[in-house]
Short mmCIF file of C-alpha atoms in Angstrom, two decimals:
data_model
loop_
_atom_site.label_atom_id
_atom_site.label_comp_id
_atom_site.label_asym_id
_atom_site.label_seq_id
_atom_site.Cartn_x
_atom_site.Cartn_y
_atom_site.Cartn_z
CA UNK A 476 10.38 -19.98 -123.45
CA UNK A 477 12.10 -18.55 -120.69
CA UNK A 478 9.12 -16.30 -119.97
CA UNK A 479 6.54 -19.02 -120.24
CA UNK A 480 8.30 -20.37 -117.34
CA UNK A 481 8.60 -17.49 -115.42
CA UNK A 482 4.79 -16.86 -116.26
CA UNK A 483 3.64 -20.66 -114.95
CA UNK A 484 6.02 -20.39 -111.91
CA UNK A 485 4.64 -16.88 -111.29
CA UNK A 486 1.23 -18.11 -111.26
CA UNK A 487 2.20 -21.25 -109.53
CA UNK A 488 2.94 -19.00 -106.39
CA UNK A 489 -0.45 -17.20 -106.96
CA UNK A 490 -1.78 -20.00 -106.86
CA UNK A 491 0.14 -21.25 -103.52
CA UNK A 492 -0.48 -17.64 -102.05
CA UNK A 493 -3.99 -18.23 -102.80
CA UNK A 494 -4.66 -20.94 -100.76
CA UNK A 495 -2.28 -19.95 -98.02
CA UNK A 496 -4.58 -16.77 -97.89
CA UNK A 497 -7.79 -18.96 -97.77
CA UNK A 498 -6.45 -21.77 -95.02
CA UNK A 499 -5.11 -18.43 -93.32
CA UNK A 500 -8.06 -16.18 -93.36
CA UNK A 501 -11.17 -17.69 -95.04
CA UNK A 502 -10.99 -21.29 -93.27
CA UNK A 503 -10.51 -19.46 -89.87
CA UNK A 504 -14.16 -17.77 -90.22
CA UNK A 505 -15.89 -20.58 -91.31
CA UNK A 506 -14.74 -22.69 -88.21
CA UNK A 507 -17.00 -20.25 -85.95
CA UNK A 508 -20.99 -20.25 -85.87
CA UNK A 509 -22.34 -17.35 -86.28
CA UNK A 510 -24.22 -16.44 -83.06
CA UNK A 511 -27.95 -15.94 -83.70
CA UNK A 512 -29.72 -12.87 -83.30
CA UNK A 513 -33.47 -13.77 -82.68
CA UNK A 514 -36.44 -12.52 -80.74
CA UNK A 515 -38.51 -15.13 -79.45
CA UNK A 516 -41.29 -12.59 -77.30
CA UNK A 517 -44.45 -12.41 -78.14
CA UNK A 518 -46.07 -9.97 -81.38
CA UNK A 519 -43.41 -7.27 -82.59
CA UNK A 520 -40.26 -6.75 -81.11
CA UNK A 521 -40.41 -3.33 -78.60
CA UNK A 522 -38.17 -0.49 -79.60
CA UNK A 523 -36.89 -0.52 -75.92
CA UNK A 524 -33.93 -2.01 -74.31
CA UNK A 525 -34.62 -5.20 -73.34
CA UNK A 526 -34.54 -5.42 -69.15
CA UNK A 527 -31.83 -7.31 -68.24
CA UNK A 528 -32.48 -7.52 -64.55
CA UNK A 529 -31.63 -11.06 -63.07
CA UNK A 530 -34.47 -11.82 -60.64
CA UNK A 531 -34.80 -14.35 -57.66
CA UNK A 532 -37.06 -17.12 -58.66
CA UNK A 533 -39.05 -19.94 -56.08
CA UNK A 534 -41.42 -23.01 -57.65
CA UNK A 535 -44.60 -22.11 -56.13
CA UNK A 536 -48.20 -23.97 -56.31
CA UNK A 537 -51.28 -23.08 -55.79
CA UNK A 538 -53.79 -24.96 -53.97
CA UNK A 539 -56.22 -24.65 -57.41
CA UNK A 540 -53.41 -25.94 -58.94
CA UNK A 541 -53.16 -29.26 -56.80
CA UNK A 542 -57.18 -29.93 -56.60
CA UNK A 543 -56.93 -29.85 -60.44
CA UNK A 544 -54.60 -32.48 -60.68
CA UNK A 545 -56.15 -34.88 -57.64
CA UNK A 546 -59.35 -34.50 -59.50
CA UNK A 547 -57.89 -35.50 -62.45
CA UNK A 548 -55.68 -38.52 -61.10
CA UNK A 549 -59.03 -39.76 -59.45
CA UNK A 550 -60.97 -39.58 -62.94
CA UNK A 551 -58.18 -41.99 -64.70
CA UNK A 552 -59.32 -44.36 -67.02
CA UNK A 553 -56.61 -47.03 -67.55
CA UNK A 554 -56.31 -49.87 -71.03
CA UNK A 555 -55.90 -53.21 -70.09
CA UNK A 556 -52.56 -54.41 -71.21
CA UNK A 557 -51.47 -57.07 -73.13
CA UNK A 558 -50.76 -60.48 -71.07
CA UNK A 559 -47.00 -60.19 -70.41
CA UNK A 560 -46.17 -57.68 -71.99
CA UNK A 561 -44.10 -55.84 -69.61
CA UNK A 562 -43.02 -52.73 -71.19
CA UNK A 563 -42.62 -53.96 -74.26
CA UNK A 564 -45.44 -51.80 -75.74
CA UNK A 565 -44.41 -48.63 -73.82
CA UNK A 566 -45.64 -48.08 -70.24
CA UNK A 567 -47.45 -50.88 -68.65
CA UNK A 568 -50.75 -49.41 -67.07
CA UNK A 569 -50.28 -52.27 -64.49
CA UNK A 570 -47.47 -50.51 -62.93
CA UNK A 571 -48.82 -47.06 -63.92
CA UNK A 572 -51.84 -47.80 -61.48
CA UNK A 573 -49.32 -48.10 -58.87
CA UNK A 574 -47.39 -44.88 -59.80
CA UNK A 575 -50.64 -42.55 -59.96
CA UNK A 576 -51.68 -44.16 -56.50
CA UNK A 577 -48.41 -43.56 -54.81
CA UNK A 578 -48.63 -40.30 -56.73
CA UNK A 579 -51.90 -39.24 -54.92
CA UNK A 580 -51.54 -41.29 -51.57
CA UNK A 581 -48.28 -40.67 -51.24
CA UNK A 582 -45.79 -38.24 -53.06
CA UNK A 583 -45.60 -34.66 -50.75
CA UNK A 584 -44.93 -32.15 -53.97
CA UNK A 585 -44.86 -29.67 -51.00
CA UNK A 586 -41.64 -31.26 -49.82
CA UNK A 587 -40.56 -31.53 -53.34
CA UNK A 588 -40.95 -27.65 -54.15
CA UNK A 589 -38.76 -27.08 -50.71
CA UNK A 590 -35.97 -29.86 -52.16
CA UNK A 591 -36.25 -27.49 -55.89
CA UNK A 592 -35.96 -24.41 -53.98
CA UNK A 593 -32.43 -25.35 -51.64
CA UNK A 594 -30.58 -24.14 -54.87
CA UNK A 595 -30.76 -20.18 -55.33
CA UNK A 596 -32.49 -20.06 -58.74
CA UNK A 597 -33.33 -16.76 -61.48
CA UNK A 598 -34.52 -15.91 -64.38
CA UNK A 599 -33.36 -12.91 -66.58
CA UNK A 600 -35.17 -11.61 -70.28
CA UNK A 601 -33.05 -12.84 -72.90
CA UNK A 602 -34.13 -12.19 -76.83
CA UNK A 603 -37.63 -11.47 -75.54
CA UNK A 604 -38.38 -14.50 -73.64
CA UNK A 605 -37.92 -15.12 -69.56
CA UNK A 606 -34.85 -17.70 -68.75
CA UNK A 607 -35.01 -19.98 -65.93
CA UNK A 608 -31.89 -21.22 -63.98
CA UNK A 609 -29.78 -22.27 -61.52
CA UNK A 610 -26.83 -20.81 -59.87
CA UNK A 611 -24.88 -22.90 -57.24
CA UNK A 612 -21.92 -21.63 -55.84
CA UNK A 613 -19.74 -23.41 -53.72
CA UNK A 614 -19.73 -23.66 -50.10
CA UNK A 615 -16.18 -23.15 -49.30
CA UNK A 616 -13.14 -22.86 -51.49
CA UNK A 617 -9.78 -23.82 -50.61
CA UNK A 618 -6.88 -21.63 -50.29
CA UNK A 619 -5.86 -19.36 -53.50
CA UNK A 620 -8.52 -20.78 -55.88
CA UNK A 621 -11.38 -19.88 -57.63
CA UNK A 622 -14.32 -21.47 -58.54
CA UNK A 623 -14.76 -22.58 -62.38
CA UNK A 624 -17.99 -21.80 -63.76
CA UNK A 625 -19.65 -24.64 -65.44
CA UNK A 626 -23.06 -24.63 -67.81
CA UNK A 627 -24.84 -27.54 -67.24
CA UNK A 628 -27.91 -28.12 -69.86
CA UNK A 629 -30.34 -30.86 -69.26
CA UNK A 630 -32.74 -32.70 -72.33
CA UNK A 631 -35.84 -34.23 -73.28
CA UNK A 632 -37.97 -35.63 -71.19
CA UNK A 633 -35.71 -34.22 -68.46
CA UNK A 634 -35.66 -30.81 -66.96
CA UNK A 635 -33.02 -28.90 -64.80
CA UNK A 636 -33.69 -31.51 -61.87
CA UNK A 637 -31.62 -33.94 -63.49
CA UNK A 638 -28.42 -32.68 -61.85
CA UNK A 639 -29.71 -32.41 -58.15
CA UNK A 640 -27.91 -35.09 -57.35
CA UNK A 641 -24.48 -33.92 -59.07
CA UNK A 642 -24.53 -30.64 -58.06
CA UNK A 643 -22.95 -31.06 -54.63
CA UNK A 644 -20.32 -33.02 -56.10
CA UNK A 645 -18.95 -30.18 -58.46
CA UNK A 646 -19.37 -27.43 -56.31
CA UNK A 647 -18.18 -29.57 -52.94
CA UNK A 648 -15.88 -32.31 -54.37
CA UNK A 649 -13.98 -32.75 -50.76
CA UNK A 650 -16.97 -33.35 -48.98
CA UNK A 651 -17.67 -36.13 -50.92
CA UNK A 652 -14.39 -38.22 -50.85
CA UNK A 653 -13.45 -36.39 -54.59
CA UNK A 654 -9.99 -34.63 -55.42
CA UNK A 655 -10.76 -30.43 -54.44
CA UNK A 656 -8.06 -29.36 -57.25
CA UNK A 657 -10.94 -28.40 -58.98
CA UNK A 658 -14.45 -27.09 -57.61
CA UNK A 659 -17.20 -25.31 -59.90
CA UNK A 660 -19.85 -23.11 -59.37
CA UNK A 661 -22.59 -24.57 -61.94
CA UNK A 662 -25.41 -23.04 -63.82
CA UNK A 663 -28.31 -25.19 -65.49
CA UNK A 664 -30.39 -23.20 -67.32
CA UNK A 665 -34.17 -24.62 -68.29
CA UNK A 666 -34.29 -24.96 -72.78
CA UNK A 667 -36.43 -22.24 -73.41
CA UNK A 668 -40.20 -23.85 -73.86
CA UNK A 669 -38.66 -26.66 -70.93
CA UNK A 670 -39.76 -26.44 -67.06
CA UNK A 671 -39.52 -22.35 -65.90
CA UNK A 672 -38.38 -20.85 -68.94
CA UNK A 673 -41.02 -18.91 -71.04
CA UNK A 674 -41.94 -20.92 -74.90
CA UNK A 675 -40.45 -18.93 -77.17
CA UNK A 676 -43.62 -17.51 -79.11
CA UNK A 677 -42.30 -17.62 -82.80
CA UNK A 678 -41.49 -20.84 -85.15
CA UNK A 679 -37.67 -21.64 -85.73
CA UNK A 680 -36.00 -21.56 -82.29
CA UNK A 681 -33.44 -24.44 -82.34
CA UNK A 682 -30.39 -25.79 -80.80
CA UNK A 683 -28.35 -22.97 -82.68
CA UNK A 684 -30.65 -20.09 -80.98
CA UNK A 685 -30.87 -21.73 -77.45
CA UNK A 686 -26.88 -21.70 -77.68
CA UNK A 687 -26.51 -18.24 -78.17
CA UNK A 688 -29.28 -17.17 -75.44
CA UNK A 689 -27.03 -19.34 -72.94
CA UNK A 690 -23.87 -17.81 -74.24
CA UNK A 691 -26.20 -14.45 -73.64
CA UNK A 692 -26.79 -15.69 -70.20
CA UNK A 693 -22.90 -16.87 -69.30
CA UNK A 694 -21.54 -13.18 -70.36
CA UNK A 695 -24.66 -11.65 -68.41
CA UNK A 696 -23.69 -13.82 -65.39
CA UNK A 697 -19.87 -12.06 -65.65
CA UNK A 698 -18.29 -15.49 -67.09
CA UNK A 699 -16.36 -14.46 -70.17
CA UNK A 700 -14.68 -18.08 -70.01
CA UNK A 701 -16.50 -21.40 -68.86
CA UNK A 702 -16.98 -25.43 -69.00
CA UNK A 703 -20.11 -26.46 -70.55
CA UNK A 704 -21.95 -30.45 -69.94
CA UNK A 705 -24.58 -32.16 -71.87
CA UNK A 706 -26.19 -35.30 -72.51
CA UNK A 707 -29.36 -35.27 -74.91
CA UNK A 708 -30.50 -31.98 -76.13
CA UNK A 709 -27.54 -30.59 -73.90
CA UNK A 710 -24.78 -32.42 -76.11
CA UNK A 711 -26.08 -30.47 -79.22
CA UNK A 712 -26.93 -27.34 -77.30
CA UNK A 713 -23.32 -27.36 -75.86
CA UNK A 714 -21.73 -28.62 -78.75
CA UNK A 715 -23.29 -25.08 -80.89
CA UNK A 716 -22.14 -23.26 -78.11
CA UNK A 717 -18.11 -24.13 -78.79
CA UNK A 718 -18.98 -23.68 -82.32
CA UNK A 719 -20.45 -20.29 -81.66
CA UNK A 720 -17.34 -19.11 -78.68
CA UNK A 721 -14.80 -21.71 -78.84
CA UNK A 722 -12.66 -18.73 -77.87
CA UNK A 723 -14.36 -18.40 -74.44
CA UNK A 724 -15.63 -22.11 -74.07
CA UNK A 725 -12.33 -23.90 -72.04
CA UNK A 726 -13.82 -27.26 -72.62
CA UNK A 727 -16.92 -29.45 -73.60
CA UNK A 728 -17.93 -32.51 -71.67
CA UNK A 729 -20.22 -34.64 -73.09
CA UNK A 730 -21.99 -38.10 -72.31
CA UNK A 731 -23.89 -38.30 -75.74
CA UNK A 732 -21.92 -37.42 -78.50
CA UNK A 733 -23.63 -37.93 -81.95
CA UNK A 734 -22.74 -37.07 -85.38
CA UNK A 735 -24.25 -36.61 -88.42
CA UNK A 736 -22.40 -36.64 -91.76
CA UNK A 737 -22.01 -40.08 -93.23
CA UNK A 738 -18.76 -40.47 -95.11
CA UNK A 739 -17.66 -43.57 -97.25
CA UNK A 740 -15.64 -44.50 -95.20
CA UNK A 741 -18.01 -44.65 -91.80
CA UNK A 742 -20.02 -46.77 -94.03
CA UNK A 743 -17.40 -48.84 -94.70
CA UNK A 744 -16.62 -49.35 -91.04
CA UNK A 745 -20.20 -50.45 -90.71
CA UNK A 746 -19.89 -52.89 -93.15
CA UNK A 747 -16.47 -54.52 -92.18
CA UNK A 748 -16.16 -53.21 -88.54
CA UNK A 749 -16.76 -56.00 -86.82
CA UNK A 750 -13.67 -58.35 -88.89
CA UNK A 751 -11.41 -55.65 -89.03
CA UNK A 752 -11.82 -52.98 -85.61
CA UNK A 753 -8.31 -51.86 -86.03
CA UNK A 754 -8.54 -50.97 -90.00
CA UNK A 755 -11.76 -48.13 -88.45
CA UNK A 756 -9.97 -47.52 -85.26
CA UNK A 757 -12.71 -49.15 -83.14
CA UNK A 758 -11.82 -50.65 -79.88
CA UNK A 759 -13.23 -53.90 -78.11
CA UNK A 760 -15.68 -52.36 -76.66
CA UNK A 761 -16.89 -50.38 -79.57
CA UNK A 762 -17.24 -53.56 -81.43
CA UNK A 763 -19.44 -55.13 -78.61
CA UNK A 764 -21.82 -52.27 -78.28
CA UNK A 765 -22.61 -51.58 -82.00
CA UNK A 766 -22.61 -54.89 -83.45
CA UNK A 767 -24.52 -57.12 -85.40
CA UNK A 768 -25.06 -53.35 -86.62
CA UNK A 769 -28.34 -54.38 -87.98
CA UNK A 770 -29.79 -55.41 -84.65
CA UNK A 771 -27.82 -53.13 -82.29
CA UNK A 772 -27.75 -49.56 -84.35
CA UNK A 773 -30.96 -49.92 -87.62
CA UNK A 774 -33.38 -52.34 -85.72
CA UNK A 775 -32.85 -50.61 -82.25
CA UNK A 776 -32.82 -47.16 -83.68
CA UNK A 777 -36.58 -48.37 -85.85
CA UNK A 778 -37.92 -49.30 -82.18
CA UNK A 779 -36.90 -46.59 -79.84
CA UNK A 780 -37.25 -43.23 -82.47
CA UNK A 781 -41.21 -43.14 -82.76
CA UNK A 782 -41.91 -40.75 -80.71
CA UNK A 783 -38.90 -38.38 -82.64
CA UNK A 784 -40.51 -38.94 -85.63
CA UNK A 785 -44.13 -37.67 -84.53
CA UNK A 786 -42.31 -35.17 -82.28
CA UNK A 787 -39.99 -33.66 -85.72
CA UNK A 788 -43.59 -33.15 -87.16
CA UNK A 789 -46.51 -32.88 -85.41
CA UNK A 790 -45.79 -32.16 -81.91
CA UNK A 791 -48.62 -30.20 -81.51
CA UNK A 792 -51.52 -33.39 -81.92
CA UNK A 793 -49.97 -35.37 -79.02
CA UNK A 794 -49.08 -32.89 -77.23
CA UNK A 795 -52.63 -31.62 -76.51
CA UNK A 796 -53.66 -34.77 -74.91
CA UNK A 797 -50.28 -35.20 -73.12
CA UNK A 798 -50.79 -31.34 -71.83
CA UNK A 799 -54.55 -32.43 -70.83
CA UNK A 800 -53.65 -35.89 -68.91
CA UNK A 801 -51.45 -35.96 -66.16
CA UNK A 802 -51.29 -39.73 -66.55
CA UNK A 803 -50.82 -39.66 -70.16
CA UNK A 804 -47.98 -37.24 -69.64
CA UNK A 805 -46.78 -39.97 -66.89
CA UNK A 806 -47.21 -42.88 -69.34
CA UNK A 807 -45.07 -40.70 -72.04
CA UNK A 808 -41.74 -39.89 -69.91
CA UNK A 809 -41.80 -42.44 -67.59
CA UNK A 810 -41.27 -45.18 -70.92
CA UNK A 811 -38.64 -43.01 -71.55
CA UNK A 812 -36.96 -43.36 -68.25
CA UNK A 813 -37.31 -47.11 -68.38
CA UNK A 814 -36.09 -47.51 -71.71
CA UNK A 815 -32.88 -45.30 -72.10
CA UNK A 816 -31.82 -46.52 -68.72
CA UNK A 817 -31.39 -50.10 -69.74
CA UNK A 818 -33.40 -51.48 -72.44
CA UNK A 819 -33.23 -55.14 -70.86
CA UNK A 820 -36.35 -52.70 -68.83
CA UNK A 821 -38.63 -53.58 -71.37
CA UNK A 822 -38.94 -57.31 -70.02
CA UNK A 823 -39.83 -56.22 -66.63
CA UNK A 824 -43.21 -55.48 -65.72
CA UNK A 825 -42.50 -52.52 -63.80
CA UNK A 826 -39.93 -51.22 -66.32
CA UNK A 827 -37.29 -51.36 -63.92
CA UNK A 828 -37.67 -47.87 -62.84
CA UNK A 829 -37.05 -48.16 -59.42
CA UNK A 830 -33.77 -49.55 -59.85
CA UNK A 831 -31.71 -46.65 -60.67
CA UNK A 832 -34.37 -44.20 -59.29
CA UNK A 833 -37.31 -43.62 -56.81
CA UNK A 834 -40.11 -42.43 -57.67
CA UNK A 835 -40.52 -38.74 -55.95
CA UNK A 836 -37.39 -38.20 -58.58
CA UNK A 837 -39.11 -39.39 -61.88
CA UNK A 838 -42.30 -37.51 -60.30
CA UNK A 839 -40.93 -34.50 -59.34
CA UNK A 840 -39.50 -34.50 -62.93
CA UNK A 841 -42.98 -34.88 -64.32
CA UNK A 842 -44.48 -32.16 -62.21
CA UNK A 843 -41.82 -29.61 -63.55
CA UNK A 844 -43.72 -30.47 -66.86
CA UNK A 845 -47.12 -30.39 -65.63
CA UNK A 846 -47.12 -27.53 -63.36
CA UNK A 847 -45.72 -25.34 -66.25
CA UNK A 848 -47.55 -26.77 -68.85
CA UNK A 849 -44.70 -27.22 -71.28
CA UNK A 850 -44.68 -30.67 -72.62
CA UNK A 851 -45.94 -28.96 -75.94
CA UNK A 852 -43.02 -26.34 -76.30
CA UNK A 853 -40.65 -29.40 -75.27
CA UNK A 854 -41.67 -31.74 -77.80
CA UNK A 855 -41.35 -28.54 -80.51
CA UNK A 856 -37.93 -28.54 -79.72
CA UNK A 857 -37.57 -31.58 -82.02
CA UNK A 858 -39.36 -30.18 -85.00
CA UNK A 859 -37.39 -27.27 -84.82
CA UNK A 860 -33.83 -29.04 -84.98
CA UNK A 861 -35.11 -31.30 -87.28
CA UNK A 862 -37.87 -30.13 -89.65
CA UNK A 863 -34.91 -29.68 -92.15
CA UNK A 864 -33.72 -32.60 -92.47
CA UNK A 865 -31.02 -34.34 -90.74
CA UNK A 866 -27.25 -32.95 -92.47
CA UNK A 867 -28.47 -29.92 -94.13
CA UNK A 868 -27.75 -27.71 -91.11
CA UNK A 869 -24.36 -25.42 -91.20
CA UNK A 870 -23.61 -26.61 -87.51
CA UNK A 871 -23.37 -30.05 -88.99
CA UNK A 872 -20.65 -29.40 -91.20
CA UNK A 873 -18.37 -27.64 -89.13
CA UNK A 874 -15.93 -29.00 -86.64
CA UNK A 875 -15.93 -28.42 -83.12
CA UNK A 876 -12.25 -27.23 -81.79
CA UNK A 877 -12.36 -26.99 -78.03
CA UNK A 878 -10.85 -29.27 -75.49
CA UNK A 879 -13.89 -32.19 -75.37
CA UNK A 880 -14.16 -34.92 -72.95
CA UNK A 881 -16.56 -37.77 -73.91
CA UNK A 882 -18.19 -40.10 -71.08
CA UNK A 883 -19.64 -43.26 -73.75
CA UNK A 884 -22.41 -44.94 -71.28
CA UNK A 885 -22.90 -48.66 -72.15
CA UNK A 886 -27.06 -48.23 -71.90
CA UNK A 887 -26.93 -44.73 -74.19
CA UNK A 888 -29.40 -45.38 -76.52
CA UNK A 889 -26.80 -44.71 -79.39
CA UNK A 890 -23.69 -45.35 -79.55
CA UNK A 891 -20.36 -42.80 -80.99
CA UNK A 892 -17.11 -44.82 -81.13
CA UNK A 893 -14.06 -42.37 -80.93
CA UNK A 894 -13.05 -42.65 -84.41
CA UNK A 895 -16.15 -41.55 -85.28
CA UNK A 896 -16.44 -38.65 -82.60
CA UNK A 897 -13.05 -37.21 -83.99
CA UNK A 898 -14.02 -36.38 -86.93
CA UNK A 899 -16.25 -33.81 -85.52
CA UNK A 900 -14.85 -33.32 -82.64
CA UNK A 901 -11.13 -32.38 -83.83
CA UNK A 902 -9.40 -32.29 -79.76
CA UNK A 903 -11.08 -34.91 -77.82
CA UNK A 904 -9.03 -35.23 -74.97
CA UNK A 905 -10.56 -37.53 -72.75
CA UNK A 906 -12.85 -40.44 -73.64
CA UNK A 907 -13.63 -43.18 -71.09
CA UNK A 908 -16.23 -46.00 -71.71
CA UNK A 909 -18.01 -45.84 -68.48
CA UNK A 910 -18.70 -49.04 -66.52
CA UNK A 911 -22.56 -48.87 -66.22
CA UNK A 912 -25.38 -46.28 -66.68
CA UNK A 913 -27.69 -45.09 -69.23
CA UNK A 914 -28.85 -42.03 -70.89
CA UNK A 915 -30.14 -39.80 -67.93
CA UNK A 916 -26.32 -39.91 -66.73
CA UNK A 917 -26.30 -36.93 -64.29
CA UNK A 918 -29.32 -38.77 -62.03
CA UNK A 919 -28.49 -42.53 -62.46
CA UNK A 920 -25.05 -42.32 -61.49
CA UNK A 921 -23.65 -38.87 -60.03
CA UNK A 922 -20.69 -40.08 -59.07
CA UNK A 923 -19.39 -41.89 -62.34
CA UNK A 924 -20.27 -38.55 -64.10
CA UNK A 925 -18.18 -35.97 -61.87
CA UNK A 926 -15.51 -38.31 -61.27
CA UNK A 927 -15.08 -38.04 -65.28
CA UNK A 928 -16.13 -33.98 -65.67
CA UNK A 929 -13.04 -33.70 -62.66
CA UNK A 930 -10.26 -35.38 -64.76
CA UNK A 931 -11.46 -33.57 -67.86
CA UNK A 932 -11.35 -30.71 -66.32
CA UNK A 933 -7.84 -31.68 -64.50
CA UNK A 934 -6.33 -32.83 -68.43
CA UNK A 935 -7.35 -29.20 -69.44
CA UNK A 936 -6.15 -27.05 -66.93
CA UNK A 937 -2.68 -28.96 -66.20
CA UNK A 938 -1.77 -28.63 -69.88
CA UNK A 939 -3.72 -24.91 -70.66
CA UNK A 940 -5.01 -27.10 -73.67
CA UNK A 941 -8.01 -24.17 -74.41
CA UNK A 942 -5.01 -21.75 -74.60
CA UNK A 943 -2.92 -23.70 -77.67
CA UNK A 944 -5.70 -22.55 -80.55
#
């Protein structure tokens, strides 16, 4: 009897050991993404060491280029729309007529190229295909401190533009009546198949491989630990990134956060949310932006994802005639501008668009895409992520562990309350329901933005909170 016992207690501790071993060893892997090893040139990979030269880079036109896209502005043929119907059907061609003529008649592109070129910009060969991006150091420093490098990655339909306007506030706080404890020098790469960096040529390159050719990039630049910020593709792109080097990533700022994996008990706080907040951890103000659920997050989510839907599978067919038609391509991102900034847009005739921008911004934006000719690769982007359905992907399932900050904009087209956010990401440090703004964060309000990036970044150097793993 005696040595029944000591059998079961001996196996007991096996047991015990066992999982000890596995939470110890086994757990600790799986937390980490692998980083992935692709080659995105064109035809079969060379047997020679890839040239890893970084090489100035200036946005230049040609005057074939320009004639080409007067000629084509001047051949427009424009629908009719719909007695007021504002932007309710997408872009209102009433308004776009306006756009294309201040678009011929007015917008310099000339001056434009000189405002993209103020910031030094490269691109450098990484897994066979040519990276774009921006490096912008600051102009002074003050005494005894360095500049913190920060990865800044843009989304769909935006480009490397976006953060222009934020830019001088990160890498010259002081200058512009912000705290100098901290001050960056940023880099904002272009997505590979977005603005100046070359389409990768082969099917399959997602969020998972553009991570790992910015990680690529970071180490390349001499930045073995750095800050990353994203909204849109950026949040996913960044969020991979962690996943893949949470060991060299200090901290992840975010102003989209979404996640994926739909537990009982999420659907439970969709359900009963709204009557009991504090039973799902939901604050006020999650409470007013997500319900009646059915109107705010199904109904609005049914109206606004169309274009992710034809995008996830055949990007290719709309693409052609976007990549064809400068004024289709207008029509296409410009809705999207109206619409994420504030969808109360839809009721104005002119989308609101000129409220929270001007247009040599939104058009300088959609000459990035036509004078590269990569709406197609951008819009590929979606079928790559997505193609496999949305929860089946290992990045999904894992947590993220690094420092994150979260900036929730009321206009975001969804919405991630912090209980939900957690779950994913485990060490959310900061999370601040911002007072206005939409989804294109970095360009509609600046300010709001670094203001929030400059306390993250304050919370995670004051308490060394990337150094307690």
């Amino acid at each position: 009897c005696s040595s029944l016992a000591g059998i079961m207690l001996l196996e007991v501790f096996l047991l015990l050991g066992s999982v000890i071993i596995y939470f110890l060893f086994y757990k600790k892997k799986e937390e980490t993404l692998p980083f992935k090893e692709g080659w995105w040139g064109k035809g079969q990979k060379p047997d020679a060491e890839e040239d890893t030269t970084i090489r100035p880079f200036k946005v230049e036109t040609t005057e074939e280029e320009l004639s080409d896209l007067y000629r084509r502005l001047d051949q427009a043929r424009f629908t009719e729309p719909l007695e007021d119907s504002c932007f309710h059907y997408g872009t209102n061609s009433v308004y776009l007529k306006k756009v294309v003529s201040y678009w011929k008649n007015q917008f310099n592109w000339k001056k434009q190229v000189e405002v993209l070129n103020k910031y030094p910009q490269f691109k450098t060969k990484i897994q066979g295909i040519d990276i774009h991006f921006i490096h912008v150091k600051p102009p002074r420093l003050p005494e005894g401190q360095s500049a913190k490098p920060l990865l800044m990655v843009h989304g769909w339909p935006g480009s490397f533009y976006e953060f222009y306007k934020i830019i001088p506030l990160l890498t010259d706080p002081a200058s512009h009546g912000l705290s100098d404890e901290h001050v960056f020098e940023v880099i904002c790469p272009s997505i590979p198949g977005y603005g100046f960096s070359e389409a990768p040529h082969k099917k399959d390159f997602n969020s998972v491989s553009a991570a790992s050719v910015f990680y690529e990039l970071m180490l390349r630049l001499g930045f073995n630990e750095f800050y990353t910020q994203g909204g849109d593709w950026g949040w996913l792109i960044c969020t991979n990134l962690a996943q893949i080097a949470p060991n060299h990533v200090k901290g992840l700022h975010l102003n989209l956060a979404s996640v994926s994996n739909f537990g009982f008990t999420r659907l439970l706080s969709i359900l009963l949310g709204r009557y009991l907040p504090g039973l799902f951890g939901f604050q006020d103000e999650d409470v007013r932006r997500m319900f009646p659920f059915l109107q705010k997050g199904v109904y609005k989510f049914l109206m606004e994802s169309g274009y992710a839907h034809i995008q996830a599978t055949k990007p290719d067919t709309v693409g052609c005639g976007l990549n064809d038609s400068p004024i289709g391509l207008a029509a296409y991102i410009l809705e999207k501008f109206s619409t994420w900034t504030d969808p109360e847009f839809r009721s104005l005739e002119d989308g609101g668009l000129e409220r929270k921008f001007n247009l040599d911004d939104l058009l300088t934006n959609i000459m990035i895409y036509w004078m590269s000719g990569c709406i197609v690769s951008s819009m590929r982007f979606y079928k790559e992520n997505l193609q496999k359905g949305i929860g089946t992907q290992k990045h999904e399932r894992l947590t993220v562990q690094v420092p994150t900050g979260i900036a929730s904009f009321p206009n975001e087209i969804l919405h991630t309350p912090q209980a939900w956010a957690q779950k994913k990401y485990t060490n959310i440090v900061s999370f601040h329901f911002m007072s206005r703004g939409g989804h294109f964060a970095a360009l509609e309000e600046p300010e709001l933005l670094a203001e929030d990036i400059l306390q993250f970044v304050g919370k995670v150097e004051k308490e060394q909170l990337w150094r307690k793993k």
